[in-house]
Amino acid sequence: MRLPFSLAATPAATGLREQAEALAEALPPLAAEAERIASTVAQGVHGRRRTGMGESFWQFRRFREGDTAANVDWRHSARSRHLFVREVELEAAESVWIWRDGSPSMDYASELALTTKKDRATVLALALTSLLVQGGESVAPLGGGAAATAGRTALRRMAHALIDASGTGDQSSLPPPQRLPRYAQVVLISDFLSPADDIVTCLKSYAADGIQGHLIQVLDPAEEDFPFTGRTEFEGIEENLRLMRGRAERLRGAYHAQLALHRNRIMDAAQRLNFTFATHRTDRAPHTALLALYGALSGPLDARRPSRPGA
């Protein structure tokens, strides 16, 4: 359901170069905000140590069938009548691919909002990347073609990808097609106001490849509440259309019903495909949305790794 009209007038579009330069100037404060939010959320997230291939020592355990002599820590075993193996912490990371909708509709911000949908989606993408790399995961922007990486490199690549995406003039409201590693996870951050059938088709293509997805719908409060009254002119953002209505409040009930129908269509499809779906409004702080998103990601990541013995 691409809404046929915006809910407020928008300024004339500037050239692609000006748009890219504006985002580049805004990105440092957005990145700083993302790091601050990630740091706040990280304080409430307790990391879990896992056994696997790596270098950081974790614990000793008793020698068991299948272990080799090379695994034995002879110094520690000499203090006991038993043989002990030195275990290390898992360092192999799953890959997470993140896409932020950069279409024109994401530039919308009403007087009720704290920021545009695009800026909030950018902050969420960067903050999630920061949290994931702190947890040792490999992350990449969806559609960039580069392999997923870990550490601060992943965060820098994500930031640059967001700038580049705004400079290319890509008007698509759907993530670009890309072949991903099996069992990877995708995070899609958008207003998801494109036709529901197109969105569902996109989700099914990921699920068919064994990819698990997480959707977060970012909406302006005016797009959810439809607070307009009296004579109101609606101007199209992605279409050159205008609509003048007297007593705009009479449209509120039909608008809410249509929005709920559209959202439920996407939510039902996501549930059938074992994807997660959450909504976020730009008049609210991003911390709760980020924590929920990170929690949704953490479960599948942990499930695919060996758990700590006895845990």
Short mmCIF file of C-alpha atoms in Angstrom, two decimals:
data_model
loop_
_atom_site.label_atom_id
_atom_site.label_comp_id
_atom_site.label_asym_id
_atom_site.label_seq_id
_atom_site.Cartn_x
_atom_site.Cartn_y
_atom_site.Cartn_z
CA MET A 1 0.00 0.00 0.00
CA ARG A 2 2.05 2.91 -1.22
CA LEU A 3 -0.02 5.74 0.18
CA PRO A 4 -1.09 7.84 -2.81
CA PHE A 5 -0.50 11.09 -0.99
CA SER A 6 1.89 12.40 1.62
CA LEU A 7 0.48 13.87 4.78
CA ALA A 8 2.15 17.25 4.45
CA ALA A 9 3.74 19.45 1.83
CA THR A 10 7.38 18.70 1.03
CA PRO A 11 10.13 21.00 -0.30
CA ALA A 12 11.27 20.70 -3.88
CA ALA A 13 13.71 17.88 -4.49
CA THR A 14 17.35 18.89 -4.73
CA GLY A 15 19.95 17.34 -7.02
CA LEU A 16 21.46 13.98 -6.20
CA ARG A 17 24.82 15.56 -5.41
CA GLU A 18 23.24 17.96 -2.93
CA GLN A 19 21.33 15.11 -1.33
CA ALA A 20 24.46 13.00 -0.95
CA GLU A 21 26.42 15.93 0.48
CA ALA A 22 23.62 16.69 2.94
CA LEU A 23 23.56 13.12 4.17
CA ALA A 24 27.36 13.04 4.39
CA GLU A 25 27.24 16.12 6.61
CA ALA A 26 24.47 14.64 8.73
CA LEU A 27 26.07 11.22 9.07
CA PRO A 28 28.69 12.05 11.74
CA PRO A 29 26.04 13.23 14.24
CA LEU A 30 23.80 10.33 13.23
CA ALA A 31 26.70 7.92 13.75
CA ALA A 32 27.43 9.50 17.13
CA GLU A 33 23.78 9.14 18.09
CA ALA A 34 23.81 5.53 16.94
CA GLU A 35 26.90 4.76 19.04
CA ARG A 36 25.32 6.40 22.09
CA ILE A 37 22.11 4.40 21.66
CA ALA A 38 24.05 1.18 21.08
CA SER A 39 26.10 1.81 24.22
CA THR A 40 22.95 2.36 26.28
CA VAL A 41 21.30 -0.79 24.97
CA ALA A 42 24.51 -2.83 25.33
CA GLN A 43 24.50 -2.16 29.08
CA GLY A 44 21.33 -4.22 29.32
CA VAL A 45 22.52 -7.00 27.05
CA HIS A 46 24.64 -9.72 28.64
CA GLY A 47 26.98 -11.47 26.23
CA ARG A 48 27.19 -15.24 26.19
CA ARG A 49 30.46 -17.03 25.80
CA ARG A 50 30.43 -20.05 23.52
CA THR A 51 32.76 -22.94 22.85
CA GLY A 52 34.32 -23.19 19.40
CA MET A 53 37.29 -22.37 17.19
CA GLY A 54 39.16 -19.31 18.44
CA GLU A 55 42.07 -18.01 20.45
CA SER A 56 40.63 -16.58 23.68
CA PHE A 57 40.79 -19.02 26.60
CA TRP A 58 37.49 -19.85 28.23
CA GLN A 59 37.70 -22.86 30.54
CA PHE A 60 39.15 -26.34 31.19
CA ARG A 61 37.06 -29.49 30.82
CA ARG A 62 37.68 -33.21 31.28
CA PHE A 63 39.18 -35.15 28.37
CA ARG A 64 36.55 -37.18 26.48
CA GLU A 65 36.37 -39.56 23.55
CA GLY A 66 37.12 -37.77 20.29
CA ASP A 67 39.66 -35.36 21.78
CA THR A 68 43.25 -35.62 20.58
CA ALA A 69 46.50 -35.39 22.48
CA ALA A 70 47.02 -31.97 20.93
CA ASN A 71 43.92 -30.74 22.77
CA VAL A 72 45.24 -31.75 26.18
CA ASP A 73 46.65 -29.07 28.46
CA TRP A 74 49.46 -31.12 30.00
CA ARG A 75 50.49 -28.48 32.51
CA HIS A 76 47.04 -28.28 34.05
CA SER A 77 46.53 -32.06 33.80
CA ALA A 78 49.75 -32.67 35.77
CA ARG A 79 48.03 -31.22 38.84
CA SER A 80 45.34 -33.90 38.76
CA ARG A 81 44.80 -37.58 38.10
CA HIS A 82 42.69 -36.62 35.05
CA LEU A 83 43.40 -35.19 31.66
CA PHE A 84 42.00 -31.72 30.88
CA VAL A 85 41.34 -29.97 27.58
CA ARG A 86 41.77 -26.25 27.21
CA GLU A 87 38.64 -24.78 25.61
CA VAL A 88 38.56 -21.50 23.74
CA GLU A 89 35.77 -19.08 23.02
CA LEU A 90 33.92 -19.26 19.73
CA GLU A 91 35.00 -16.62 17.24
CA ALA A 92 33.25 -17.80 14.08
CA ALA A 93 30.44 -15.32 13.38
CA GLU A 94 27.15 -15.60 11.60
CA SER A 95 26.49 -13.03 8.88
CA VAL A 96 23.82 -10.35 9.22
CA TRP A 97 22.83 -8.18 6.26
CA ILE A 98 21.12 -4.86 6.87
CA TRP A 99 19.06 -2.78 4.44
CA ARG A 100 17.68 0.70 5.06
CA ASP A 101 14.99 2.00 2.73
CA GLY A 102 16.28 5.16 1.04
CA SER A 103 13.27 5.92 -1.14
CA PRO A 104 11.74 9.42 -1.17
CA SER A 105 8.88 8.49 1.15
CA MET A 106 11.45 7.95 3.90
CA ASP A 107 12.33 11.67 3.84
CA TYR A 108 8.96 12.54 5.34
CA ALA A 109 8.70 14.13 8.79
CA SER A 110 5.59 15.76 10.23
CA GLU A 111 5.55 18.38 12.96
CA LEU A 112 4.82 15.57 15.42
CA ALA A 113 8.03 13.67 14.66
CA LEU A 114 11.48 13.98 16.17
CA THR A 115 13.22 13.25 12.86
CA THR A 116 12.64 11.97 9.34
CA LYS A 117 11.97 8.29 8.82
CA LYS A 118 15.22 7.98 6.85
CA ASP A 119 17.36 9.49 9.60
CA ARG A 120 15.75 7.27 12.23
CA ALA A 121 16.23 4.20 10.04
CA THR A 122 19.86 5.22 9.51
CA VAL A 123 20.45 5.50 13.25
CA LEU A 124 18.85 2.11 13.85
CA ALA A 125 20.97 0.49 11.12
CA LEU A 126 24.20 1.95 12.49
CA ALA A 127 23.37 1.25 16.13
CA LEU A 128 22.44 -2.35 15.32
CA THR A 129 25.69 -2.76 13.39
CA SER A 130 27.61 -1.44 16.39
CA LEU A 131 25.89 -3.88 18.74
CA LEU A 132 26.45 -6.83 16.43
CA VAL A 133 30.15 -6.18 15.89
CA GLN A 134 30.58 -5.82 19.66
CA GLY A 135 29.16 -9.34 19.87
CA GLY A 136 31.62 -10.64 17.27
CA GLU A 137 29.15 -10.94 14.41
CA SER A 138 29.92 -10.28 10.74
CA VAL A 139 27.74 -7.58 9.20
CA ALA A 140 27.28 -6.09 5.73
CA PRO A 141 24.92 -3.68 3.98
CA LEU A 142 22.46 -5.55 1.80
CA GLY A 143 22.95 -4.76 -1.87
CA GLY A 144 26.55 -3.62 -1.65
CA GLY A 145 27.98 -6.84 -3.03
CA ALA A 146 30.80 -6.94 -0.46
CA ALA A 147 31.33 -9.83 1.94
CA ALA A 148 30.24 -9.49 5.55
CA THR A 149 32.99 -8.30 7.88
CA ALA A 150 33.46 -7.94 11.62
CA GLY A 151 34.85 -5.18 13.82
CA ARG A 152 34.92 -1.45 13.20
CA THR A 153 35.43 -2.09 9.50
CA ALA A 154 31.85 -3.32 9.30
CA LEU A 155 30.56 -0.13 10.92
CA ARG A 156 32.54 2.08 8.53
CA ARG A 157 31.29 0.12 5.53
CA MET A 158 27.73 0.42 6.72
CA ALA A 159 28.06 4.19 7.11
CA HIS A 160 29.58 4.58 3.65
CA ALA A 161 26.91 2.36 2.12
CA LEU A 162 24.17 4.61 3.52
CA ILE A 163 25.83 7.65 1.94
CA ASP A 164 26.35 5.90 -1.39
CA ALA A 165 22.76 4.66 -1.48
CA SER A 166 21.45 8.22 -1.19
CA GLY A 167 23.82 9.44 -3.89
CA THR A 168 22.87 6.87 -6.52
CA GLY A 169 19.31 8.07 -6.90
CA ASP A 170 17.88 4.62 -6.24
CA GLN A 171 14.11 5.12 -5.92
CA SER A 172 13.32 1.51 -5.04
CA SER A 173 11.25 0.90 -1.92
CA LEU A 174 12.28 -2.76 -1.82
CA PRO A 175 15.67 -4.28 -0.98
CA PRO A 176 17.85 -5.13 -3.98
CA PRO A 177 18.14 -8.79 -4.98
CA GLN A 178 21.32 -10.40 -3.69
CA ARG A 179 22.39 -13.99 -3.22
CA LEU A 180 23.25 -14.45 0.46
CA PRO A 181 24.98 -17.27 2.33
CA ARG A 182 22.57 -19.93 3.54
CA TYR A 183 21.41 -19.35 7.13
CA ALA A 184 22.36 -15.68 6.98
CA GLN A 185 19.96 -13.17 8.49
CA VAL A 186 18.56 -10.03 6.89
CA VAL A 187 17.30 -6.93 8.68
CA LEU A 188 14.98 -4.74 6.61
CA ILE A 189 14.25 -1.24 7.93
CA SER A 190 11.57 0.59 5.95
CA ASP A 191 8.15 2.19 6.12
CA PHE A 192 6.90 -0.85 4.16
CA LEU A 193 4.27 1.17 2.36
CA SER A 194 4.95 -0.44 -1.01
CA PRO A 195 2.26 -2.78 -2.40
CA ALA A 196 1.88 -5.67 0.03
CA ASP A 197 2.15 -8.28 -2.71
CA ASP A 198 5.57 -6.95 -3.75
CA ILE A 199 6.80 -7.03 -0.15
CA VAL A 200 5.53 -10.58 0.43
CA THR A 201 7.18 -11.79 -2.79
CA CYS A 202 10.46 -10.30 -1.61
CA LEU A 203 10.20 -12.01 1.78
CA LYS A 204 9.41 -15.36 0.18
CA SER A 205 12.52 -15.14 -2.00
CA TYR A 206 14.68 -14.85 1.13
CA ALA A 207 12.89 -17.66 2.93
CA ALA A 208 13.31 -19.95 -0.09
CA ASP A 209 17.08 -19.58 0.29
CA GLY A 210 16.99 -20.46 3.99
CA ILE A 211 17.42 -16.84 5.07
CA GLN A 212 15.74 -15.62 8.24
CA GLY A 213 14.50 -12.05 8.24
CA HIS A 214 13.63 -9.28 10.64
CA LEU A 215 11.43 -6.37 9.61
CA ILE A 216 11.07 -3.08 11.41
CA GLN A 217 8.49 -0.68 10.07
CA VAL A 218 9.38 2.96 10.72
CA LEU A 219 6.44 5.34 10.46
CA ASP A 220 5.81 8.97 11.23
CA PRO A 221 3.17 9.53 13.96
CA ALA A 222 1.02 11.40 11.43
CA GLU A 223 1.06 8.32 9.19
CA GLU A 224 -0.29 6.22 12.03
CA ASP A 225 -2.68 8.64 13.72
CA PHE A 226 -3.93 10.71 10.76
CA PRO A 227 -4.41 13.80 12.96
CA PHE A 228 -5.65 16.10 10.17
CA THR A 229 -8.84 18.11 10.45
CA GLY A 230 -10.61 20.65 8.33
CA ARG A 231 -9.58 21.64 4.84
CA THR A 232 -6.31 19.86 4.05
CA GLU A 233 -4.22 19.48 0.91
CA PHE A 234 -2.29 16.22 0.52
CA GLU A 235 0.72 16.24 -1.76
CA GLY A 236 2.33 13.16 -3.28
CA ILE A 237 5.93 12.37 -2.36
CA GLU A 238 6.70 9.71 -4.95
CA GLU A 239 3.94 10.68 -7.36
CA ASN A 240 3.10 14.07 -8.83
CA LEU A 241 -0.37 14.20 -7.31
CA ARG A 242 -2.34 16.61 -5.14
CA LEU A 243 -5.60 16.11 -3.30
CA MET A 244 -7.64 18.77 -1.52
CA ARG A 245 -10.15 17.60 1.08
CA GLY A 246 -12.58 19.45 3.27
CA ARG A 247 -13.11 17.93 6.72
CA ALA A 248 -10.13 15.62 6.43
CA GLU A 249 -11.09 14.00 9.73
CA ARG A 250 -13.84 12.11 7.88
CA LEU A 251 -11.12 10.07 6.16
CA ARG A 252 -9.57 8.91 9.43
CA GLY A 253 -11.59 5.74 9.93
CA ALA A 254 -11.10 4.50 6.37
CA TYR A 255 -7.42 5.40 6.51
CA HIS A 256 -6.85 3.45 9.75
CA ALA A 257 -8.70 0.43 8.34
CA GLN A 258 -6.62 0.45 5.16
CA LEU A 259 -3.34 0.83 7.07
CA ALA A 260 -4.26 -2.04 9.41
CA LEU A 261 -5.22 -4.25 6.47
CA HIS A 262 -1.92 -3.54 4.75
CA ARG A 263 0.15 -4.11 7.88
CA ASN A 264 -1.66 -7.32 8.78
CA ARG A 265 -0.99 -8.69 5.30
CA ILE A 266 2.75 -8.22 5.81
CA MET A 267 2.70 -9.45 9.42
CA ASP A 268 0.82 -12.63 8.49
CA ALA A 269 3.30 -13.39 5.71
CA ALA A 270 6.23 -12.71 8.02
CA GLN A 271 4.80 -15.03 10.67
CA ARG A 272 4.30 -17.86 8.16
CA LEU A 273 7.90 -17.49 7.00
CA ASN A 274 9.22 -17.35 10.58
CA PHE A 275 10.30 -13.73 10.15
CA THR A 276 9.92 -11.16 12.91
CA PHE A 277 8.01 -7.90 12.44
CA ALA A 278 7.99 -4.82 14.65
CA THR A 279 6.85 -1.22 14.30
CA HIS A 280 8.52 1.99 15.41
CA ARG A 281 7.32 5.60 15.41
CA THR A 282 9.62 8.54 14.89
CA ASP A 283 8.11 10.43 17.82
CA ARG A 284 9.54 7.83 20.21
CA ALA A 285 13.06 7.04 21.37
CA PRO A 286 14.82 4.37 19.31
CA HIS A 287 16.21 2.38 22.26
CA THR A 288 13.24 0.03 22.68
CA ALA A 289 13.09 -0.74 18.96
CA LEU A 290 16.82 -1.44 18.87
CA LEU A 291 16.69 -3.72 21.92
CA ALA A 292 13.79 -5.71 20.48
CA LEU A 293 15.53 -6.03 17.13
CA TYR A 294 18.80 -7.13 18.70
CA GLY A 295 16.95 -9.65 20.85
CA ALA A 296 15.20 -11.09 17.80
CA LEU A 297 18.57 -11.53 16.11
CA SER A 298 20.35 -12.99 19.12
CA GLY A 299 18.06 -16.01 19.46
CA PRO A 300 18.75 -17.51 16.01
CA LEU A 301 22.44 -16.66 16.25
CA ASP A 302 22.78 -18.48 19.57
CA ALA A 303 20.70 -21.44 18.37
CA ARG A 304 23.14 -22.18 15.56
CA ARG A 305 26.18 -22.33 17.82
CA PRO A 306 27.41 -24.85 20.35
CA SER A 307 26.21 -23.97 23.83
CA ARG A 308 28.38 -23.85 26.91
CA PRO A 309 28.65 -27.30 28.53
CA GLY A 310 26.36 -27.58 31.52
CA ALA A 311 24.61 -24.28 30.72
#
